[in-house]
Coordinates of C-alpha atoms in Angstrom, one line a residue:
Chain A
T20 CA 99.9 112.2 118.6
D21 CA 100.6 112.8 115.0
K22 CA 101.7 109.7 113.2
V23 CA 103.2 110.4 109.8
Q24 CA 101.2 108.6 107.1
F25 CA 102.8 107.5 103.8
N26 CA 101.2 109.4 101.0
W27 CA 101.7 107.6 97.7
R28 CA 100.5 110.8 95.9
D29 CA 103.4 112.8 97.4
A30 CA 105.9 110.3 98.9
L31 CA 108.6 112.8 100.0
D32 CA 106.3 115.7 100.8
L33 CA 107.1 118.0 97.9
E34 CA 104.1 120.0 99.2
G35 CA 106.0 121.0 102.3
Q36 CA 108.9 122.3 100.3
L37 CA 106.8 124.8 98.3
T38 CA 105.9 128.3 99.3
E39 CA 102.3 129.3 99.8
E40 CA 102.4 131.3 96.6
E41 CA 103.7 128.3 94.6
I42 CA 101.0 126.1 96.1
M43 CA 98.3 128.7 95.1
I44 CA 99.6 129.0 91.6
R45 CA 99.8 125.3 91.2
D46 CA 96.3 124.7 92.6
S47 CA 94.6 127.5 90.6
F48 CA 96.2 126.3 87.4
R49 CA 95.7 122.6 88.1
T50 CA 91.9 123.4 88.4
Y51 CA 91.9 125.2 85.1
C52 CA 93.8 122.3 83.4
Q53 CA 91.4 119.6 84.8
E54 CA 88.2 121.6 84.2
K55 CA 89.0 123.2 80.9
L56 CA 91.7 121.3 79.1
M57 CA 91.1 117.7 80.0
P58 CA 87.6 117.7 78.5
R59 CA 88.9 118.9 75.2
I60 CA 92.0 116.8 74.7
L61 CA 90.4 113.5 73.6
M62 CA 88.8 114.9 70.5
A63 CA 91.5 117.4 69.9
N64 CA 94.0 114.6 69.7
R65 CA 91.8 112.3 67.7
N66 CA 91.0 114.9 65.1
E67 CA 94.3 116.7 65.2
H68 CA 92.5 120.0 66.1
F69 CA 94.5 122.8 67.6
H70 CA 92.5 124.9 70.0
R71 CA 94.0 128.3 69.4
E72 CA 91.9 129.8 72.1
I73 CA 93.8 127.9 74.7
L74 CA 96.6 130.5 74.3
N75 CA 94.2 133.3 75.2
E76 CA 92.9 131.4 78.2
M77 CA 96.4 130.7 79.5
G78 CA 97.2 134.3 78.8
E79 CA 94.4 135.4 81.0
L80 CA 95.7 133.3 83.8
G81 CA 99.1 134.8 83.4
V82 CA 100.9 131.5 82.8
L83 CA 102.7 132.5 79.6
G84 CA 106.3 133.7 80.1
P85 CA 105.6 133.5 83.8
T86 CA 109.2 134.1 84.9
I87 CA 109.6 137.4 83.0
Q88 CA 109.6 140.6 85.0
G89 CA 107.3 143.3 83.6
Y90 CA 105.7 143.6 80.1
G91 CA 102.5 142.1 81.5
C92 CA 104.1 139.0 82.8
A93 CA 103.7 137.6 86.3
G94 CA 107.4 137.5 87.3
T95 CA 107.2 134.2 89.3
S96 CA 109.9 131.8 90.3
Y97 CA 111.3 129.0 88.1
V98 CA 109.8 126.5 90.6
A99 CA 106.4 128.0 89.8
Y100 CA 107.1 127.6 86.1
G101 CA 108.0 124.0 86.6
L102 CA 104.8 123.4 88.6
I103 CA 102.8 125.0 85.8
A104 CA 104.4 122.8 83.1
R105 CA 103.7 119.7 85.2
E106 CA 100.0 120.5 85.5
V107 CA 99.5 121.2 81.8
E108 CA 101.5 118.1 80.7
R109 CA 99.5 116.0 83.1
V110 CA 96.7 116.7 80.6
D111 CA 98.8 116.6 77.4
S112 CA 102.4 117.1 76.2
G113 CA 101.1 118.9 73.1
Y114 CA 99.4 121.6 75.2
R115 CA 102.6 121.9 77.3
S116 CA 104.7 122.2 74.1
V117 CA 102.6 125.1 72.9
M118 CA 103.1 126.7 76.3
S119 CA 106.8 126.0 76.4
V120 CA 107.4 127.3 72.9
Q121 CA 105.5 130.5 73.6
S122 CA 107.2 131.1 77.0
S123 CA 110.7 129.7 76.7
L124 CA 111.4 129.8 72.9
V125 CA 109.7 133.0 71.8
M126 CA 109.1 135.3 74.8
H127 CA 112.4 134.4 76.5
P128 CA 114.7 135.2 73.6
I129 CA 112.9 138.5 73.0
N130 CA 113.3 139.3 76.6
A131 CA 116.9 138.1 77.0
Y132 CA 118.3 139.2 73.6
G133 CA 115.9 141.8 72.1
T134 CA 115.8 145.6 72.1
E135 CA 113.5 147.5 74.4
A136 CA 111.4 148.4 71.3
Q137 CA 111.0 144.7 70.4
K138 CA 110.1 143.8 74.0
Q139 CA 107.4 146.5 74.1
K140 CA 106.1 145.5 70.8
Y141 CA 105.8 141.7 71.3
L142 CA 106.0 140.7 74.9
P143 CA 102.6 142.0 76.2
K144 CA 100.7 140.5 73.3
L145 CA 102.6 137.2 73.6
A146 CA 101.8 137.2 77.3
R147 CA 98.1 137.6 76.7
G148 CA 98.1 134.9 74.0
E149 CA 97.0 137.5 71.5
I150 CA 99.8 136.5 69.2
L151 CA 101.3 133.0 68.9
G152 CA 105.0 132.5 68.3
C153 CA 107.2 129.7 67.1
F154 CA 111.0 128.9 67.2
G155 CA 112.8 128.1 64.0
L156 CA 116.1 126.3 64.7
T157 CA 115.9 122.7 63.4
E158 CA 116.4 122.0 59.7
P159 CA 115.8 119.0 57.6
N160 CA 119.5 118.2 57.6
H161 CA 120.4 119.6 61.0
G162 CA 118.7 118.4 64.1
S163 CA 121.2 117.4 66.7
D164 CA 123.8 119.7 65.2
P165 CA 122.3 123.1 64.9
G166 CA 125.7 124.5 64.5
G167 CA 125.7 123.2 61.0
M168 CA 122.5 125.1 60.0
E169 CA 122.2 126.1 56.4
T170 CA 119.7 128.9 56.8
K171 CA 121.5 132.1 55.9
A172 CA 121.1 135.7 56.8
K173 CA 122.6 138.1 54.3
Y174 CA 123.0 141.8 55.1
N175 CA 122.1 144.3 52.4
P176 CA 123.9 147.5 53.3
S177 CA 122.0 149.6 50.7
S178 CA 118.6 149.0 52.3
R179 CA 120.0 148.1 55.8
T180 CA 118.0 144.9 55.8
Y181 CA 118.7 141.2 56.1
T182 CA 117.6 138.6 53.7
V183 CA 117.0 135.3 55.5
S184 CA 116.7 132.2 53.4
G185 CA 116.4 128.5 54.1
A186 CA 114.2 125.8 55.4
K187 CA 113.3 124.8 58.9
T188 CA 111.3 121.8 60.0
W189 CA 109.5 120.3 63.0
I190 CA 108.5 123.7 64.2
T191 CA 105.9 123.5 66.8
N192 CA 103.1 126.1 66.3
S193 CA 104.4 127.2 63.0
P194 CA 101.2 126.8 60.9
Y195 CA 99.3 129.1 63.4
A196 CA 102.1 131.3 64.5
D197 CA 101.9 135.1 64.1
I198 CA 105.7 135.5 64.6
C199 CA 108.7 133.2 64.2
V200 CA 112.0 133.5 66.0
V201 CA 114.3 132.1 63.4
W202 CA 118.0 131.4 63.7
A203 CA 120.2 131.9 60.7
K204 CA 123.9 132.0 60.0
C205 CA 125.3 135.4 59.1
E206 CA 128.2 136.1 56.9
D207 CA 130.6 136.1 59.8
G208 CA 129.7 132.4 60.4
R209 CA 127.8 133.2 63.6
G210 CA 124.2 132.4 64.1
R211 CA 121.7 135.1 65.0
G212 CA 118.1 135.3 65.8
F213 CA 115.5 137.1 63.8
I214 CA 111.8 137.9 64.5
L215 CA 109.8 137.2 61.4
E216 CA 106.2 138.1 61.1
R217 CA 103.5 136.3 59.2
G218 CA 102.8 138.2 56.1
M219 CA 106.4 139.0 55.3
N220 CA 107.3 138.4 51.7
G221 CA 108.4 134.9 51.1
L222 CA 107.6 133.4 54.5
S223 CA 105.5 130.3 54.3
T224 CA 104.6 127.9 57.1
P225 CA 103.0 124.8 55.7
K226 CA 102.0 122.0 58.1
I227 CA 104.9 119.8 59.3
E228 CA 107.5 121.9 57.6
G229 CA 108.2 125.7 57.8
K230 CA 110.0 127.0 54.7
F231 CA 110.9 130.6 54.1
S232 CA 112.9 133.1 52.1
L233 CA 112.5 136.8 52.9
R234 CA 113.7 140.2 53.8
A235 CA 113.8 141.4 57.4
S236 CA 114.9 144.8 58.9
E237 CA 114.1 145.8 62.5
N238 CA 113.9 142.1 63.3
L239 CA 117.4 141.1 64.4
L240 CA 117.8 140.1 68.0
P241 CA 121.0 142.1 68.6
H242 CA 122.1 141.0 72.0
V243 CA 123.3 137.5 71.2
S244 CA 125.3 135.7 68.5
G245 CA 126.4 132.2 68.0
L246 CA 124.8 129.1 69.4
A247 CA 124.5 130.6 72.9
G248 CA 121.2 132.2 71.8
P249 CA 119.2 129.2 70.7
F250 CA 120.8 127.1 73.5
G251 CA 119.8 129.6 76.1
C252 CA 116.2 129.3 74.9
L253 CA 116.4 125.6 74.7
N254 CA 117.7 125.3 78.3
N255 CA 114.9 127.4 79.5
A256 CA 112.4 125.1 77.8
R257 CA 114.2 121.9 78.8
Y258 CA 113.8 122.9 82.4
G259 CA 110.0 123.1 82.0
I260 CA 110.0 119.8 80.2
A261 CA 111.8 118.1 83.0
W262 CA 108.9 119.0 85.3
G263 CA 106.3 118.5 82.6
A264 CA 107.3 115.0 81.6
L265 CA 106.8 113.9 85.2
G266 CA 103.3 115.4 85.1
A267 CA 102.5 113.1 82.2
A268 CA 104.1 110.2 84.1
E269 CA 102.0 111.0 87.2
F270 CA 98.8 110.8 85.1
C271 CA 99.8 107.4 83.7
F272 CA 100.7 106.1 87.2
H273 CA 97.5 107.3 88.8
A274 CA 95.4 106.1 85.9
A275 CA 97.0 102.6 85.9
R276 CA 96.6 102.4 89.7
Q277 CA 92.9 103.1 89.5
Y278 CA 92.3 100.8 86.5
T279 CA 94.1 97.9 88.2
L280 CA 92.1 98.5 91.4
D281 CA 88.8 98.4 89.4
R282 CA 89.5 95.6 87.0
I283 CA 88.7 92.2 88.3
Q284 CA 90.3 89.1 86.7
F285 CA 90.4 85.6 88.2
G286 CA 88.2 87.0 91.0
V287 CA 90.6 89.6 92.3
P288 CA 91.6 93.2 91.2
L289 CA 94.6 93.3 89.0
A290 CA 96.3 95.4 91.7
R291 CA 96.4 92.3 93.9
N292 CA 99.1 90.8 91.7
Q293 CA 102.8 91.1 92.5
L294 CA 103.9 92.1 89.0
I295 CA 101.4 94.9 88.9
Q296 CA 102.5 96.2 92.3
K297 CA 106.2 96.0 91.4
K298 CA 105.5 98.2 88.4
M299 CA 103.7 100.7 90.5
A300 CA 106.5 100.7 93.1
D301 CA 108.9 101.6 90.3
M302 CA 106.7 104.3 89.0
L303 CA 106.2 105.9 92.4
T304 CA 109.9 105.8 93.1
E305 CA 111.0 107.4 89.8
I306 CA 108.3 110.1 89.9
T307 CA 109.1 111.0 93.5
I308 CA 112.8 111.2 93.1
G309 CA 112.4 113.0 89.8
L310 CA 110.3 115.7 91.3
Q311 CA 112.7 116.3 94.1
S312 CA 115.5 116.8 91.6
C313 CA 113.4 119.2 89.6
L314 CA 112.6 121.2 92.7
Q315 CA 116.2 121.5 93.6
L316 CA 117.1 122.6 90.1
G317 CA 114.3 125.2 90.1
R318 CA 115.7 126.6 93.4
L319 CA 119.2 126.7 91.9
I320 CA 117.9 128.5 88.8
D321 CA 116.1 131.1 91.0
Q322 CA 119.4 131.6 92.9
K323 CA 121.2 131.9 89.6
K324 CA 123.5 129.0 90.6
Y325 CA 122.7 126.6 87.8
T326 CA 124.6 125.3 84.7
P327 CA 123.2 123.9 81.4
E328 CA 124.5 120.4 82.3
M329 CA 122.1 120.3 85.3
I330 CA 119.2 121.0 83.0
S331 CA 120.4 118.4 80.5
M332 CA 120.7 115.8 83.3
L333 CA 117.1 116.3 84.4
K334 CA 115.5 116.8 81.0
R335 CA 117.1 113.4 80.0
N336 CA 116.1 111.7 83.2
S337 CA 112.5 112.9 83.4
C338 CA 111.8 112.2 79.8
G339 CA 113.4 108.7 79.7
K340 CA 111.7 107.7 82.9
A341 CA 108.3 109.2 81.9
L342 CA 108.3 107.3 78.6
D343 CA 109.1 104.1 80.4
I344 CA 106.3 104.7 83.0
A345 CA 103.8 105.5 80.3
R346 CA 104.7 102.3 78.4
Q347 CA 104.4 100.2 81.6
A348 CA 101.0 101.8 82.4
R349 CA 99.8 101.1 78.9
D350 CA 100.7 97.5 79.3
M351 CA 98.9 97.3 82.7
L352 CA 95.7 98.4 81.0
G353 CA 95.8 95.5 78.6
G354 CA 93.7 95.9 75.5
N355 CA 92.0 99.0 76.9
G356 CA 95.4 100.6 77.0
I357 CA 95.4 101.1 73.3
A358 CA 92.1 103.0 73.3
D359 CA 92.5 106.8 73.4
E360 CA 89.6 107.1 75.8
Y361 CA 91.9 105.8 78.5
H362 CA 94.4 108.6 77.5
I363 CA 97.6 106.6 78.4
I364 CA 98.4 105.6 74.8
R365 CA 98.3 109.3 73.9
H366 CA 100.9 110.0 76.5
V367 CA 103.0 107.1 75.2
L368 CA 103.0 108.6 71.7
N369 CA 103.5 112.1 72.9
L370 CA 106.4 111.2 75.2
E371 CA 108.3 109.6 72.2
A372 CA 108.4 113.2 70.8
V373 CA 109.2 114.8 74.2
N374 CA 112.1 112.3 74.7
T375 CA 113.4 113.3 71.3
Y376 CA 113.0 117.0 70.9
E377 CA 114.9 119.7 72.7
G378 CA 117.9 117.4 72.7
T379 CA 117.6 113.7 72.4
H380 CA 118.2 111.3 75.3
D381 CA 121.6 110.4 73.8
I382 CA 122.6 113.9 73.0
H383 CA 122.1 115.0 76.6
A384 CA 124.2 111.9 77.6
L385 CA 127.1 113.4 75.5
I386 CA 126.7 116.8 77.1
L387 CA 127.1 115.1 80.5
G388 CA 129.9 112.8 79.3
R389 CA 131.9 115.8 78.2
A390 CA 131.3 117.5 81.5
I391 CA 132.4 114.3 83.4
T392 CA 135.5 113.5 81.4
G393 CA 136.5 116.7 79.7
L394 CA 136.5 114.8 76.4
Q395 CA 133.8 115.7 73.8
S396 CA 132.3 112.8 71.9
F397 CA 130.0 114.7 69.5
T398 CA 132.3 114.5 66.5
V399 CA 134.5 112.0 65.0
G400 CA 137.6 114.2 64.9
K401 CA 139.7 115.1 68.0
Chain B
M24 CA 83.6 123.4 111.6
H25 CA 85.9 125.5 109.6
L26 CA 84.2 128.7 108.8
F27 CA 85.2 131.3 106.3
S28 CA 83.6 134.7 105.8
M29 CA 83.8 137.5 103.4
F30 CA 83.3 141.1 104.0
L31 CA 82.5 143.5 101.2
K32 CA 82.7 147.2 101.6
F33 CA 80.8 149.4 99.3
Q34 CA 81.1 151.8 101.7
H35 CA 80.1 148.6 103.1
H36 CA 81.5 145.2 103.9
L37 CA 80.5 141.8 102.9
Y38 CA 81.0 138.5 104.6
C39 CA 80.9 134.9 103.3
L40 CA 81.0 131.7 105.2
C41 CA 82.2 128.3 104.0
L42 CA 82.6 124.8 105.2
P43 CA 85.4 122.3 104.2
Q44 CA 85.3 118.6 103.3
I45 CA 85.2 116.6 106.5
R46 CA 85.8 113.0 107.6
V47 CA 84.9 111.4 110.9
K48 CA 87.7 110.5 113.3
P49 CA 88.2 106.7 114.0
D50 CA 87.2 107.1 117.6
H51 CA 84.0 108.9 116.7
T52 CA 84.7 111.9 118.9
G53 CA 84.8 114.3 116.0
V54 CA 86.1 115.0 112.6
V55 CA 89.7 114.8 111.3
T56 CA 91.4 118.1 110.9
D57 CA 95.0 117.0 110.6
G58 CA 96.3 117.2 107.1
V59 CA 92.9 118.2 105.8
K60 CA 93.4 120.9 103.3
H61 CA 91.4 123.9 104.3
S62 CA 90.1 124.9 100.9
M63 CA 87.3 127.2 100.2
N64 CA 84.0 125.3 99.6
P65 CA 82.2 126.0 96.3
F66 CA 79.6 128.2 97.9
C67 CA 82.2 130.4 99.4
E68 CA 84.0 130.6 96.1
I69 CA 80.8 131.9 94.6
A70 CA 80.3 134.4 97.4
V71 CA 83.9 135.7 96.9
E72 CA 83.4 135.9 93.2
E73 CA 80.2 138.0 93.6
A74 CA 81.9 140.3 96.0
V75 CA 84.8 140.9 93.6
K76 CA 82.4 141.4 90.7
L77 CA 80.5 144.1 92.6
K78 CA 83.8 145.8 93.3
E79 CA 84.8 145.6 89.6
K80 CA 81.4 147.2 88.8
K81 CA 82.4 150.0 91.2
L82 CA 79.4 149.4 93.3
V83 CA 81.6 148.3 96.2
K84 CA 84.5 150.1 97.7
E85 CA 86.3 147.4 99.6
V86 CA 86.1 143.7 99.9
V87 CA 87.2 142.1 103.2
A88 CA 87.6 138.3 103.6
V89 CA 87.1 136.9 107.1
S90 CA 87.8 133.4 108.4
C91 CA 87.3 131.8 111.7
G92 CA 89.6 128.9 112.6
P93 CA 93.1 127.7 113.3
Q94 CA 96.3 128.9 111.5
Q95 CA 95.5 126.9 108.3
V96 CA 92.5 129.1 107.4
Q97 CA 95.0 131.7 106.3
E98 CA 95.4 129.7 103.1
T99 CA 91.7 130.3 102.2
I100 CA 91.9 133.9 103.1
R101 CA 94.9 134.2 100.7
T102 CA 92.9 132.5 98.0
A103 CA 90.1 135.1 98.5
L104 CA 92.8 137.8 98.3
A105 CA 94.1 136.2 95.1
M106 CA 90.6 136.4 93.6
G107 CA 90.4 140.1 94.3
A108 CA 89.5 140.7 98.0
D109 CA 91.4 143.7 99.4
R110 CA 92.3 142.5 102.9
G111 CA 91.6 139.7 105.2
I112 CA 90.7 139.2 108.9
H113 CA 91.6 135.9 110.6
V114 CA 89.6 135.3 113.8
E115 CA 91.8 132.8 115.5
V116 CA 90.0 129.9 117.0
S117 CA 92.0 126.7 117.6
G118 CA 92.2 123.5 119.4
K119 CA 89.2 122.4 121.5
D120 CA 87.4 125.7 120.9
Y121 CA 87.6 125.1 117.2
E122 CA 86.2 121.6 117.4
T123 CA 83.2 122.8 119.3
L124 CA 82.7 126.0 117.4
G125 CA 79.0 126.2 116.5
P126 CA 76.7 128.4 114.5
L127 CA 75.7 130.4 117.5
Q128 CA 79.3 131.4 118.3
V129 CA 80.1 132.1 114.7
S130 CA 77.1 134.4 114.2
K131 CA 78.1 136.3 117.3
I132 CA 81.6 136.7 116.0
L133 CA 80.4 137.8 112.6
A134 CA 77.9 140.2 114.2
A135 CA 80.5 141.7 116.4
L136 CA 83.0 142.0 113.5
A137 CA 80.3 143.5 111.2
K138 CA 79.6 146.2 113.8
K139 CA 83.3 146.9 114.3
E140 CA 84.0 147.1 110.6
Q141 CA 80.7 148.9 109.8
A142 CA 79.9 146.3 107.2
D143 CA 77.0 147.0 105.0
L144 CA 76.7 143.8 103.1
I145 CA 77.5 140.3 104.2
I146 CA 77.7 137.5 101.5
L147 CA 77.8 134.0 102.8
G148 CA 77.9 130.6 101.2
K149 CA 74.4 129.2 101.4
Q150 CA 75.1 126.2 103.6
V151 CA 75.4 128.1 106.8
A152 CA 73.0 131.0 107.2
D153 CA 69.6 131.1 108.7
F154 CA 69.2 134.8 109.0
R155 CA 66.1 137.0 108.9
D156 CA 65.8 139.9 106.5
S157 CA 68.3 138.2 104.2
G158 CA 68.5 137.5 100.6
T159 CA 69.1 133.8 100.9
F160 CA 69.7 131.4 98.0
A161 CA 70.5 134.4 95.8
S162 CA 71.0 133.8 92.1
E163 CA 71.4 137.4 91.2
V164 CA 72.5 140.4 93.2
N165 CA 72.3 144.1 92.2
I166 CA 72.6 147.4 93.9
E167 CA 70.0 150.0 93.1
A168 CA 70.4 153.4 94.8
D169 CA 70.9 152.4 98.4
K170 CA 69.0 149.2 98.3
L171 CA 70.0 145.7 97.4
K172 CA 67.9 143.9 94.8
V173 CA 68.2 140.1 95.1
V174 CA 66.7 137.4 93.0
R175 CA 66.1 134.4 95.1
E176 CA 65.6 130.8 94.2
V177 CA 62.6 129.5 96.1
D178 CA 60.6 126.3 95.7
G179 CA 58.1 127.9 93.4
G180 CA 60.6 129.5 91.1
L181 CA 62.3 132.9 91.4
E182 CA 61.5 135.7 93.8
T183 CA 62.8 139.2 93.5
I184 CA 63.1 141.3 96.7
K185 CA 64.6 144.6 97.7
I186 CA 66.3 144.9 101.0
K187 CA 67.8 147.8 102.9
L188 CA 71.4 147.8 103.9
P189 CA 73.0 146.5 106.0
A190 CA 72.0 143.1 104.7
V191 CA 73.0 139.5 104.5
V192 CA 73.0 137.5 101.3
T193 CA 73.7 133.8 100.8
A194 CA 75.1 132.6 97.6
D195 CA 73.6 129.8 95.6
L196 CA 75.2 127.8 92.9
R197 CA 73.8 129.8 90.0
L198 CA 74.9 133.2 91.3
N199 CA 78.1 133.1 89.2
T200 CA 81.0 131.1 88.0
P201 CA 84.0 131.7 90.2
R202 CA 87.2 132.8 88.4
Y203 CA 90.5 131.0 88.5
A204 CA 93.0 133.1 90.5
T205 CA 95.5 134.4 88.0
L206 CA 99.2 134.3 88.6
P207 CA 99.6 138.1 88.8
N208 CA 96.8 138.3 91.3
I209 CA 98.2 135.5 93.4
M210 CA 101.5 137.3 93.6
K211 CA 99.7 140.6 94.5
A212 CA 97.8 138.8 97.3
K213 CA 101.1 138.3 99.1
K214 CA 101.2 142.0 99.8
K215 CA 97.7 142.3 101.0
K216 CA 97.1 142.4 104.8
I217 CA 95.5 139.8 106.9
A218 CA 94.6 141.1 110.4
N219 CA 94.6 138.7 113.4
V220 CA 91.8 138.9 115.9
K221 CA 90.7 136.8 118.8
P222 CA 87.0 136.2 119.7
A223 CA 87.7 137.7 123.1
D224 CA 88.7 140.9 121.3
L225 CA 85.2 141.0 119.9
G226 CA 83.6 140.3 123.2
V227 CA 82.5 136.9 122.1
D228 CA 82.7 133.8 124.3
V229 CA 83.3 130.7 122.1
S230 CA 82.9 128.1 124.9
S231 CA 80.4 125.6 123.8
R232 CA 77.1 124.9 125.3
L233 CA 77.0 121.6 123.5
E234 CA 78.8 118.4 124.3
V235 CA 79.5 116.1 121.3
L236 CA 78.5 112.6 122.4
K237 CA 79.3 110.8 119.1
V238 CA 80.1 111.5 115.5
D239 CA 79.2 109.0 112.8
E240 CA 79.5 108.9 109.1
P241 CA 76.3 108.7 107.1
P242 CA 75.3 105.1 106.3
Q243 CA 77.1 103.6 103.2
R244 CA 75.1 103.9 100.1
Q245 CA 73.8 100.5 99.1
A246 CA 74.1 99.3 95.6
G247 CA 71.0 99.7 93.5
V248 CA 69.1 97.0 91.6
K249 CA 68.9 96.8 87.8
V250 CA 65.7 95.7 86.2
E251 CA 65.1 94.4 82.7
T252 CA 61.7 95.9 81.8
V253 CA 59.3 98.7 82.7
N254 CA 57.0 96.2 84.3
D255 CA 59.8 94.9 86.5
L256 CA 60.4 98.6 87.6
V257 CA 56.8 99.1 88.4
G258 CA 56.7 95.8 90.3
K259 CA 59.8 96.8 92.4
L260 CA 58.4 100.3 93.2
K261 CA 55.1 98.6 94.4
E262 CA 57.1 96.2 96.5
A263 CA 58.9 99.1 98.2
G264 CA 55.6 100.8 98.8
T265 CA 56.5 103.9 96.9
I266 CA 53.5 103.6 94.5

């Protein structure tokens, strides 16, 4: 007879809810991440070295812009995209950020809002990782309120070009990017997206900050205006982050479990102690429940039955819980927990950023609060 | 045993066999198959990779992946398809028959299938084969005219042989580095066909001539001993009678 065994690695049988294709995609990519990315990350993180070739490797595997149909992209489900994000973030949130930016914040807007010519020009190269993109929305004075952005796009009727001027900051990939999808306010007060290329007059992307002032012509993304554009991209990325953060949490949970089984103090493994077991019980629960919610969200997105609030809810939950799990895991490793060789401290630091970007924990709470009550609490006025 | 085979067709076919990770059942009557992921073993991955590479070099016309076993083996066939095989054949063997499936029955199945499909080249993972006129432990495979040139790893070093087709080759670790299945190829694999065949259809009787009396795990590895100096090491080796 088949007695069902509890599996702490997959407590609610997520595996049984995936299609064969999704399992194959996840397995193939997981192998790549563990064999090719994990060995690099310790030194890359310590020395702040960006392995540009990772984009080409991921491109070869077809994991960049995976949900896009055509243009050299795989055309998979959103659940598969989530599984991909989880596997790469299991190694490092920085690697996953690079992948998210390329897929959701550069390829997605070009695919969703661009002209056919723009798609043909950029998407296949982005899919192969031949060119790297970045997403310029955040400014030094405008993080949580992108609507207040100061970057301007002025139309020059005589030359039929735009002049985009302003400063963006905290732009992932920008020092290495070949193209930038930059959002600027036009004279009608509405924001629009522009594809800027490295080499354009006036565009500079120093480390940490990306500042620019320049002329652009065939580079307007014509099919969107207002904040719907950037938010559409952000929601696409946030969905991947909801899965990804749990991948990082899983790494920390598994690592802490192994460490506490191996480490003997007072004659017994640390894992023998109640406080340690309680922490792991909490980790197991949050990760398991979180993954179930992500799976359901992925299925809803694939059925085109989702709303942005659903994504906000899960981005917020996954990131908050993952940060907590990473911190607890760090603590369980004691002094060794602060050494980068054990990897957990790197996840702790990374997840601070992940919890903050793409909409802070609190901001997503306000999005949900507005949806629950009908009353907005973003601004002081009515 | 879970067996996985690969056929390659130049105008020929290729086979490859693989074995999975196994654990002994608590009652010592066999090995656990419930919940064991039937993944391709490393030697089979290498065999599949070689097959696909030969096809990419246009030396091979068609690659067919074959597996013998229960329903779950379809997963491994799909993986081979995702790596580049053209179609699959699932020889269905399940339940008691599967538990007692031995090398004799498998080779009969493969031989019958090879004849039916007119396979010209069979590539196997090295763990299984014990064939004559075969390029076993191959670390390099090339096709020259209508002969197969195989570099084999033997005790003394490397041996290069030329064999006529149809032939059998077993893949060793250094033959190649298997590729990761890419997303587009995984999605294409969905459309590739896997044919279902029963051993009886091939005229093969899989009933076992062997009765399994007991299955045990290998003895647990004992901890080693650490010594302080070279003299201590020599002393210990002498004690153990090894020098």
